[in-house]
Coordinates of C-alpha atoms and ligand atoms in Angstrom, one line a residue:
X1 CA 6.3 19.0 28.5
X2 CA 3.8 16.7 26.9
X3 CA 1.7 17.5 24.5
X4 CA -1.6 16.6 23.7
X5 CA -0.4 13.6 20.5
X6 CA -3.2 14.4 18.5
X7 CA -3.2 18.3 18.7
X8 CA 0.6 17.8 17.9
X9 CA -0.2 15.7 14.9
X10 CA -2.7 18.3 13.7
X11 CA -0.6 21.0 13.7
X12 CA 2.4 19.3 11.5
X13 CA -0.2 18.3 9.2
X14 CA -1.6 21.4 8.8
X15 CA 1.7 22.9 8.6
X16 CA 2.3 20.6 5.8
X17 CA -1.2 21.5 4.5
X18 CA -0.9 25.2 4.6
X19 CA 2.7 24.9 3.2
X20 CA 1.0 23.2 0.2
X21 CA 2.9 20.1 1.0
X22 CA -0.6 18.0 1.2
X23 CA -2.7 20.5 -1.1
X24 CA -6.1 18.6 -2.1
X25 CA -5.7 20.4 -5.3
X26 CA -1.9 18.8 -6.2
X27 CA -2.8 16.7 -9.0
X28 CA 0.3 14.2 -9.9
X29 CA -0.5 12.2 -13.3
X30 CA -4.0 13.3 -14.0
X31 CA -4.4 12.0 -9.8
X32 CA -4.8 13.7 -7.1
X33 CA -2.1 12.4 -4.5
X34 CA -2.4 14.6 -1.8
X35 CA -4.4 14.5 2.0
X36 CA -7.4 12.4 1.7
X37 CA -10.6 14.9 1.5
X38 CA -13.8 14.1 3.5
X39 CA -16.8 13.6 1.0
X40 CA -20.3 13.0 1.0
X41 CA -20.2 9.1 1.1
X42 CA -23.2 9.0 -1.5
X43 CA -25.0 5.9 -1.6
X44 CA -25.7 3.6 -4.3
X45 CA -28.1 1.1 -3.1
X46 CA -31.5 0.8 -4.6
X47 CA -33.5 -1.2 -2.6
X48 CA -31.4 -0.9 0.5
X49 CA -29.6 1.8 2.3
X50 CA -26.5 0.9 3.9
X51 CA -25.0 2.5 6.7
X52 CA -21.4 2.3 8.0
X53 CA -20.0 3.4 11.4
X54 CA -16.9 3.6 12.5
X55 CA -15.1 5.2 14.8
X56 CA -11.4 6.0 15.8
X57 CA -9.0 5.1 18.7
X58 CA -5.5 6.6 17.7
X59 CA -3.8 6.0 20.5
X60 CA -3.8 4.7 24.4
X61 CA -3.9 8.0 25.4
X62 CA -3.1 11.6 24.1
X63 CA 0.4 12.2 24.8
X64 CA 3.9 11.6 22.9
X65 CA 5.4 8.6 23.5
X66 CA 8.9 9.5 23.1
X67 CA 10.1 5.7 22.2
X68 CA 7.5 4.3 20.3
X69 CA 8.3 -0.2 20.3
X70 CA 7.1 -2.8 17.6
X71 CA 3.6 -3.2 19.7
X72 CA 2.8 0.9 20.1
X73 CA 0.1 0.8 17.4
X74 CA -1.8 -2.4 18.7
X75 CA -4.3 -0.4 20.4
X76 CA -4.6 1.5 17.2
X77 CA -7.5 0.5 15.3
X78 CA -10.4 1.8 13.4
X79 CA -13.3 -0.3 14.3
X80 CA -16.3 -0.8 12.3
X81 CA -19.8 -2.0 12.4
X82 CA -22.4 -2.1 9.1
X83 CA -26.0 -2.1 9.7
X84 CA -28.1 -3.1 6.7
X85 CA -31.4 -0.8 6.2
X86 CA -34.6 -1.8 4.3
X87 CA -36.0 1.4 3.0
X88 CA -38.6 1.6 5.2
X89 CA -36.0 1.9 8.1
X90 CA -35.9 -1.4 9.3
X91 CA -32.2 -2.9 10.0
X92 CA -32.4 -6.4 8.4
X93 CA -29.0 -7.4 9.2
X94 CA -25.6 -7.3 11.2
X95 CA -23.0 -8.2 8.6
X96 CA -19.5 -9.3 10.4
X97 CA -16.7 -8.6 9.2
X98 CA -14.8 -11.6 7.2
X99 CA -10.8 -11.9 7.6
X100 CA -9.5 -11.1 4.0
X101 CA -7.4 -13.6 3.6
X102 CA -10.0 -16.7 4.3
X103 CA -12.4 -15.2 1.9
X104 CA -10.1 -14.5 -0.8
X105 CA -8.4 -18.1 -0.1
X106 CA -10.1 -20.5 -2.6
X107 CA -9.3 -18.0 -5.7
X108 CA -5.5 -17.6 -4.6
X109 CA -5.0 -21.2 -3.7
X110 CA -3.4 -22.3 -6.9
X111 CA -2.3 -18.3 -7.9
X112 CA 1.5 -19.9 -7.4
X113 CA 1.3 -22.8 -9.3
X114 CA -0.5 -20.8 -12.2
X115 CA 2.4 -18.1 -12.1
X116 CA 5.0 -20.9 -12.6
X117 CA 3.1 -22.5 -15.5
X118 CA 2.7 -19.1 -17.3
X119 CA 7.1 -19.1 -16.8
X120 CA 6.9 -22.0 -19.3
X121 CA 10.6 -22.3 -19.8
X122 CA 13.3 -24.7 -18.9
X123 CA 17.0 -23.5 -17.9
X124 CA 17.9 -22.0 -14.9
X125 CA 16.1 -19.2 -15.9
X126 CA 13.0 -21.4 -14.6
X127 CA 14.9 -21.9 -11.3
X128 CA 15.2 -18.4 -10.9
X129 CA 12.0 -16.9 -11.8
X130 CA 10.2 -19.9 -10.0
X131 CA 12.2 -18.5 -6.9
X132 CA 9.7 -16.0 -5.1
X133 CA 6.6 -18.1 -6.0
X134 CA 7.3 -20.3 -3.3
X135 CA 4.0 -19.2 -1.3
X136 CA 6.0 -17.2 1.1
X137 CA 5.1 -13.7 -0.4
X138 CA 1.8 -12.1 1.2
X139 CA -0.3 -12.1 -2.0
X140 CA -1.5 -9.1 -0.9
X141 CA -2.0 -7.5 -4.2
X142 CA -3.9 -10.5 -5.7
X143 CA -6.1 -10.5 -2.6
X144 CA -7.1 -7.0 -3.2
X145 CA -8.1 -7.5 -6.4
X146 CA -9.8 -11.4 -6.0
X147 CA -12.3 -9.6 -3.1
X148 CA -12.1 -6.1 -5.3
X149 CA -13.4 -8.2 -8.3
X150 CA -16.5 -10.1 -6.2
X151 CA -17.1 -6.8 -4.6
X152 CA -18.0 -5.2 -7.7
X153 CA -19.5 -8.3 -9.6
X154 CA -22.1 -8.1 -6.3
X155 CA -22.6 -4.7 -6.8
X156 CA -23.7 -4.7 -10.1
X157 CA -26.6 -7.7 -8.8
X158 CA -24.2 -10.5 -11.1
X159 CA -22.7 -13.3 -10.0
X160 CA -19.9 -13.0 -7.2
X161 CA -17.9 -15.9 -8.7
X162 CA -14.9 -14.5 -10.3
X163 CA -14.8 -13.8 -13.6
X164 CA -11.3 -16.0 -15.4
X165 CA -10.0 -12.7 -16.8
X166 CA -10.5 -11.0 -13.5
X167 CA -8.5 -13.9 -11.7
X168 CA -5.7 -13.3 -14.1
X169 CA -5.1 -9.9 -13.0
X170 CA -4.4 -11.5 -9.4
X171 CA -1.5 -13.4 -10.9
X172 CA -0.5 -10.8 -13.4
X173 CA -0.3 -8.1 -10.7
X174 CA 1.8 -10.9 -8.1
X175 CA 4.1 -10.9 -11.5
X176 CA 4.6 -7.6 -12.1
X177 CA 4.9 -6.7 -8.8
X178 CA 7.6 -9.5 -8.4
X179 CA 9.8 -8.7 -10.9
X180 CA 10.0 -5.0 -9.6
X181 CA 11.3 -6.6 -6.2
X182 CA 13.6 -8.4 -8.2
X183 CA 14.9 -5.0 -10.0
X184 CA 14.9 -3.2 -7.0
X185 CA 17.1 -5.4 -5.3
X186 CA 19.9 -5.7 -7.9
X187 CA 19.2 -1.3 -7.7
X188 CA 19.3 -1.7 -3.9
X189 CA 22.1 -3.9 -3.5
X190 CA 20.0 -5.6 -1.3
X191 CA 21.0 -9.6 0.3
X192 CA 17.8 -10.5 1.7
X193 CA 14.2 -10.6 0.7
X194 CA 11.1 -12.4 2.1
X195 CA 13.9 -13.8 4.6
X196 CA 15.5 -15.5 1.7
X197 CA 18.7 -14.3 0.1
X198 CA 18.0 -12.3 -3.0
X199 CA 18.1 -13.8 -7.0
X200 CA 20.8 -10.8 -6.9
X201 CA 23.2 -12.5 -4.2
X202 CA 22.6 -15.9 -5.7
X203 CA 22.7 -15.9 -9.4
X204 CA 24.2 -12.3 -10.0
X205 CA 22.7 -9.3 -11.0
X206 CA 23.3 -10.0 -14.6
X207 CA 20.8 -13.1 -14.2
X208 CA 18.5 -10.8 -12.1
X209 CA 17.8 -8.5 -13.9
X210 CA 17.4 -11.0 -16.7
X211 CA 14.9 -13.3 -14.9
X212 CA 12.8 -10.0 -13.8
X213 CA 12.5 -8.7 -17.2
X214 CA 11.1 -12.1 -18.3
X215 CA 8.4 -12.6 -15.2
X216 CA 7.6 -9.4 -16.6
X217 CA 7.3 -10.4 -20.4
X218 CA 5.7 -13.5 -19.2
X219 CA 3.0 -11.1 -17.0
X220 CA 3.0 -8.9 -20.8
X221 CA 1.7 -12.3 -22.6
X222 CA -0.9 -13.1 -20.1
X223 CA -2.0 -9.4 -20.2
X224 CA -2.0 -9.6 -24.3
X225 CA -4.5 -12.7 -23.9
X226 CA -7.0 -11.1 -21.8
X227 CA -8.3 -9.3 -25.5
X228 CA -8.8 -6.1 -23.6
X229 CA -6.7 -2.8 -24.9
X230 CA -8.0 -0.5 -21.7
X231 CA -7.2 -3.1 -19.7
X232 CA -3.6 -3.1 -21.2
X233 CA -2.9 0.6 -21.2
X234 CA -4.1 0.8 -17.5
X235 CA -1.1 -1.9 -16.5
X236 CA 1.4 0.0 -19.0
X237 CA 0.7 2.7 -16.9
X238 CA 1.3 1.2 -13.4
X239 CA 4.4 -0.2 -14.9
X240 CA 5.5 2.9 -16.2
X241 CA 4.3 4.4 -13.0
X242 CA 6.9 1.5 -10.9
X243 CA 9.9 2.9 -12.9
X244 CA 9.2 7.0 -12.3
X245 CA 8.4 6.3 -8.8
X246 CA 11.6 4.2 -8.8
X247 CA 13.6 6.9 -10.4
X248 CA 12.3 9.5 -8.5
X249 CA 13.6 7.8 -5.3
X250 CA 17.2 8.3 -6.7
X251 CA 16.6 12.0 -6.4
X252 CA 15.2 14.4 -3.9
X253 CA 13.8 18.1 -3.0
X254 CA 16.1 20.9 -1.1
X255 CA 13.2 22.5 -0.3
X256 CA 11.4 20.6 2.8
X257 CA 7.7 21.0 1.3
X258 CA 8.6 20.7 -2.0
X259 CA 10.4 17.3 -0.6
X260 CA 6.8 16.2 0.9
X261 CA 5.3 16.6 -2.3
X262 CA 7.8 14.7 -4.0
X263 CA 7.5 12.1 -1.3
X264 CA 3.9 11.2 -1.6
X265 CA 4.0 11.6 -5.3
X266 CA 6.6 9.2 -5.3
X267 CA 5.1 6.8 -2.8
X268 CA 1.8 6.8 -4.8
X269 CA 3.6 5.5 -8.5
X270 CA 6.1 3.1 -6.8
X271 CA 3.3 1.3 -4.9
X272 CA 0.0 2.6 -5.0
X273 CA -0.5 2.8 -8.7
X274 CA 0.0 -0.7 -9.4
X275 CA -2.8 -1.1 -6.8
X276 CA -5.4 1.4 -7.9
X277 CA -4.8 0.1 -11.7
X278 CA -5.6 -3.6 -10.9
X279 CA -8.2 -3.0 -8.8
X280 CA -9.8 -0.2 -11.6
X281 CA -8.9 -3.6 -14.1
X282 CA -11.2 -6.0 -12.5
X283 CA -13.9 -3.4 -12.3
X284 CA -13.7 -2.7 -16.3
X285 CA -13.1 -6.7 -16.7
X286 CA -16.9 -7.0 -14.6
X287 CA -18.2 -4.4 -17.2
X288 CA -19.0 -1.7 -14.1
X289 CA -19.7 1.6 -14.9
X290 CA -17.3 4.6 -15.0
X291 CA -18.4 5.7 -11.6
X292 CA -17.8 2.2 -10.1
X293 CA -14.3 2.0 -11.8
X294 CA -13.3 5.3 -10.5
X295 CA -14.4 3.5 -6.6
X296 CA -12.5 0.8 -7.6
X297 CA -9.6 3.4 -8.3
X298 CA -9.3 5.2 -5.3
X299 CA -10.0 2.2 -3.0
X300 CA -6.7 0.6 -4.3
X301 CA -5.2 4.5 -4.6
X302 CA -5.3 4.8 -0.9
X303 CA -4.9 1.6 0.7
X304 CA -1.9 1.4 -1.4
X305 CA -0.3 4.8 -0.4
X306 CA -1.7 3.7 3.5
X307 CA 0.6 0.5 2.7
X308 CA 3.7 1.9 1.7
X309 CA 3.1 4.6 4.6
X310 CA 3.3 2.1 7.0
X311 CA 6.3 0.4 5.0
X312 CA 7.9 3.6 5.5
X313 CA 7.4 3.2 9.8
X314 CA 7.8 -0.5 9.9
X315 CA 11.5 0.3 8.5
X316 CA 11.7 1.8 12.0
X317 CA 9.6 0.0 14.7
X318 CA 10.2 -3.6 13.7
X319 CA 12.7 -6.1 14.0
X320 CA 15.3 -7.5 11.2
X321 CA 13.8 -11.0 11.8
X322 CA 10.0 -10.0 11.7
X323 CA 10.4 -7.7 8.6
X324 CA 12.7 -10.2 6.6
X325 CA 15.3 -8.1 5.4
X326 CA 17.2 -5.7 7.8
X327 CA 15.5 -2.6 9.2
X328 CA 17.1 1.5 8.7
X329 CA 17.5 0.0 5.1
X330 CA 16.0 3.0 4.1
X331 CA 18.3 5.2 5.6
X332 CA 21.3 3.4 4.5
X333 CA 20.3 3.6 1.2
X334 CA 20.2 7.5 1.9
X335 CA 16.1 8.1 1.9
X336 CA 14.5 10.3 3.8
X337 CA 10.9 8.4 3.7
X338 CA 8.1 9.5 5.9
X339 CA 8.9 9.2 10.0
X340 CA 12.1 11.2 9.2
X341 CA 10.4 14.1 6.7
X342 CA 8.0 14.5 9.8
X343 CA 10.8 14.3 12.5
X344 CA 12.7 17.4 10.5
X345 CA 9.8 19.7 11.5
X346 CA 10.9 19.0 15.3
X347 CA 14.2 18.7 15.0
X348 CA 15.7 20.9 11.6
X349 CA 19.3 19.9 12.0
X350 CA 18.0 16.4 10.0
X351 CA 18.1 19.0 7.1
X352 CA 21.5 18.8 6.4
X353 CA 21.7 15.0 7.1
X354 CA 19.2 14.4 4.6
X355 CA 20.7 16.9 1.9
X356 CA 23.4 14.7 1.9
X357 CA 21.1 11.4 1.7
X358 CA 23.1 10.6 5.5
X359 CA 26.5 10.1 3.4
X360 CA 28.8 10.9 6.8
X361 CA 29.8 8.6 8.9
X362 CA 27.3 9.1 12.1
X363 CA 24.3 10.2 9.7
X364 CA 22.6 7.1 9.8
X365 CA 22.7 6.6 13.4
X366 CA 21.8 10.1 14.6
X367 CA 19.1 10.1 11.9
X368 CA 17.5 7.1 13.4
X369 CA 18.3 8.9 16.9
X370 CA 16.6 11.8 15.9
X371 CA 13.6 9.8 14.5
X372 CA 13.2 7.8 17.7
X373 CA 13.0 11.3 20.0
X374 CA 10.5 12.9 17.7
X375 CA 6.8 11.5 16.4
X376 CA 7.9 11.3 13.5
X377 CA 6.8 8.0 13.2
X378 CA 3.1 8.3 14.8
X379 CA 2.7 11.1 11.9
X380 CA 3.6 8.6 9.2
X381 CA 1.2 6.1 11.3
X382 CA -1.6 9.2 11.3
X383 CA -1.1 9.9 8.1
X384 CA -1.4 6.1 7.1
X385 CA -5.0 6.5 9.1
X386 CA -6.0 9.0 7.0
X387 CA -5.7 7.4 4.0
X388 CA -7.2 4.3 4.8
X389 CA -10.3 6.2 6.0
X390 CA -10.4 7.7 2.6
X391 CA -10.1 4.3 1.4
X392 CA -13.5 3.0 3.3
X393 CA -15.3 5.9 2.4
X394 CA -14.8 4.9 -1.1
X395 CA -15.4 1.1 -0.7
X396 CA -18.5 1.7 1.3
X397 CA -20.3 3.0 -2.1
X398 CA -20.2 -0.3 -3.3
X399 CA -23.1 -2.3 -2.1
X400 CA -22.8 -4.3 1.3
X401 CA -21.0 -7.8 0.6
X402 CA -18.8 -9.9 2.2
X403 CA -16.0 -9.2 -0.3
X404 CA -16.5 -5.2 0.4
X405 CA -16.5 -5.9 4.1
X406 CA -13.1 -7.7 3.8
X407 CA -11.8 -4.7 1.4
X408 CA -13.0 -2.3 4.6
X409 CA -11.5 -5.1 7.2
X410 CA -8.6 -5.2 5.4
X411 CA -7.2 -1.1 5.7
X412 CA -7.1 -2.2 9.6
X413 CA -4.5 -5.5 8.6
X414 CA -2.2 -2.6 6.8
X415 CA -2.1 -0.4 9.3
X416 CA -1.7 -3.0 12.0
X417 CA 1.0 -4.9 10.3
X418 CA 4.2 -6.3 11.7
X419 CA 5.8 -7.2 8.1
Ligands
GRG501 C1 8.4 -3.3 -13.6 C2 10.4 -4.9 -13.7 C3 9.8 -3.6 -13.3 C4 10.7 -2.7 -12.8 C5 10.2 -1.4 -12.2 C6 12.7 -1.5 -9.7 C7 11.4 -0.9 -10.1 C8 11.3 -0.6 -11.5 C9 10.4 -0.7 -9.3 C10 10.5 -1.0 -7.8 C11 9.2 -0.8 -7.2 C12 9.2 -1.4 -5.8 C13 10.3 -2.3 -5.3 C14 8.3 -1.2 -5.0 C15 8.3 -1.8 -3.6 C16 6.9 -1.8 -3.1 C17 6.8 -2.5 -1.8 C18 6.4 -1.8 -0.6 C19 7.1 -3.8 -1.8 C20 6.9 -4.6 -0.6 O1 5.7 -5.2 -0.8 P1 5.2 -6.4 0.1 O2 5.5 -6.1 1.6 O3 6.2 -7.5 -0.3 O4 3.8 -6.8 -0.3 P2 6.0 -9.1 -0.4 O5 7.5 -9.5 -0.3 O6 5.1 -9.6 0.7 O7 5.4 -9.3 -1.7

């Protein structure tokens, strides 16, 4: 029998929830990493009031589609429209909403060519670090924080040119994040990245790990120059944050809600953090105020979890070619991410599989069976919604902008993304 998709996602969320597996109270590193919570949505314009609707279409229709394909979450989108208010009522304009990417082009034009001149060293250490800067990465992180950084130099009525400092965080966060990739594929073992052959299959991961520890020093020295010491501890935290969160992926949870927990706590430190603290840096580099920082914060909090969500489902819905490095990886590599922690509550013989991190020979194959008969990955995908509507929530304090609309605009590119 069919049932109804979204009374079926309710109820394994609020299993999870009443099994304390999403608690709005579980607090990971001073954050709160759990279920996004509804809020008020207080407003902070003074002369204007803002107003944002937006609605919902989950799916094509309410039922289970058994074998979800690459183009199942097309329909999927949360769509918007802003009406600006005068205060005596009046609407005085339809903003439309501006692709991310265009707005945020002119500041990330040269971002590659900057990164390679900060790597000011000859050798084929050069050749090596200079790899991944080829303009083939997304640049999503330094897009996020260029449109995060106008967003709040509009809202506090300055200028929405960005600020130097606050365009070095865009290449400093590209670095940072970089070098991770780097680390994680020598970890990984992995032989393809960004459909390129990893620095690890080239040079070796002696030289790997090597050339990521110096993008990282290099990303260090740019940091040191910015003069700011909050600004540094807030990126020695979302680095520290990148190593627990990669550390924590080596181990896991017998118990299934404890392994939720650990799931999402891990999910928030390996990616989100590094999100939430750039995005939190700009904000403090524009001189905002503690309340816009804390916006800033869990903007880049939950679009980042949202991202790796989604990460999590594309590992199962797209193609090797489309995804640039091949697709189960995270099942070979013996994680149990999202789609298959949800696909355990229909099917509990996955238990076992993923006690022993799908070791046997078979496990991988009937895990990835098992996945594709539950909804285990329109969960992750409802999930992933959630978070991005917590995520525009908290943009939409900021005052109306193009930069902010973008920031909204741009929680529908993650959830609709093919790679
Ligand atoms: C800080 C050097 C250093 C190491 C930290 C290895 C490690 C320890 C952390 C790994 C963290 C990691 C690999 C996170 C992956 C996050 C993720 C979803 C990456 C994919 O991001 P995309 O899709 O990739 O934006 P592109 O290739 O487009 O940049």
């Amino acid at each position: 029998m069919a049932l109804p998709l979204s009374r079926c996602r309710a109820w394994n969320v609020r299993r999870a929830l009443a099994g304390g597996v999403l608690s709005a109270s579980g607090v990971f590193n001073g954050h709160w990493a759990g279920l996004p919570v509804a809020g008020d949505g207080g407003c902070h314009g003074r002369a204007r009031v803002q107003e944002l609707h937006y609605y919902q279409r989950i799916h094509v229709n309410t039922t289970i589609h058994k074998k979800p394909n690459s183009s199942w979450r097309t329909p999927s989108r949360l769509v918007y429209t802003t009406r600006t208010k005068c205060c005596c009522n009046q609407v005085q304009s339809d903003k439309q909403y501006k692709d991310p990417y265009t707005l945020a082009q002119k500041d990330l034009k040269n971002l590659y060519d900057e990164i390679k001149r900060q790597l000011a060293v000859s050798s084929d250490l050069k050749e090596i670090c200079d790899y991944y800067f080829d303009g083939k990465g997304k640049a999503f992180r330094p897009m996020v924080v260029i449109l995060m950084g106008k967003a709040c130099n509009l809202h506090h009525g300055k200028s929405r040119e960005l600020l130097k400092s606050q365009h070095s965080v865009g290449m400093i966060v590209e670095m940072i994040h970089t070098a991770s990739l780097v680390h994680d594929d020598v970890i990984d073992g992995s032989e393809t990245r960004r459909g390129k052959i990893t620095v690890n299959k080239i040079w070796g991961e002696r030289k790997a790990i090597l050339a990521g520890d110096f993008v990282l020093s290099s990303a260090s020295m740019a940091l040191a120059r910015l003069g700011n010491t909050t600004v540094v501890s807030i990126f020695t935290r979302a680095i520290e944050d990148l190593v627990r969160g990669e550390f924590m992926q080596l181990g896991s949870k017998e118990n299934e809600n404890e392994r939720f927990v650990h799931y999402l706590e891990k999910t928030f430190k390996k990616t989100a953090s590094l999100i939430a603290n750039s995005c939190k840096a700009v904000s403090i580099l524009g001189n905002c105020n503690s309340e816009v920082q804390e916006i800033a914060y869990q903007y880049g909090r939950n679009l980042g979890i949202a991202f790796q969500l989604v990460d999590d489902m594309l590992d199962f819905t797209s193609s090797t070619n489309q995804l640039g490095k091949p697709t189960a990886a995270d099942l070979k590599l013996g994680l149990a991410t999202g789609p298959v922690l949800f696909a355990c509550q229909q099917f509990p013989d996955l238990h076992a599989l993923i006690l022993r991190r799908f070791s046997s020979d078979g496990d991988v194959d009937l895990a990835w069976e098992y996945v594709q008969q539950s909804d285990g990955v329109q969960q992750t995908c409802y999930l992933a919604h959630q978070y991005c509507q917590e995520a525009i929530r908290q943009i939409s304090m900021l005052h109306p902008s193009p930069e902010r609309d973008a920031l909204i605009q741009l929680t529908e590119i993650v959830l609709n993304r093919h790679k």
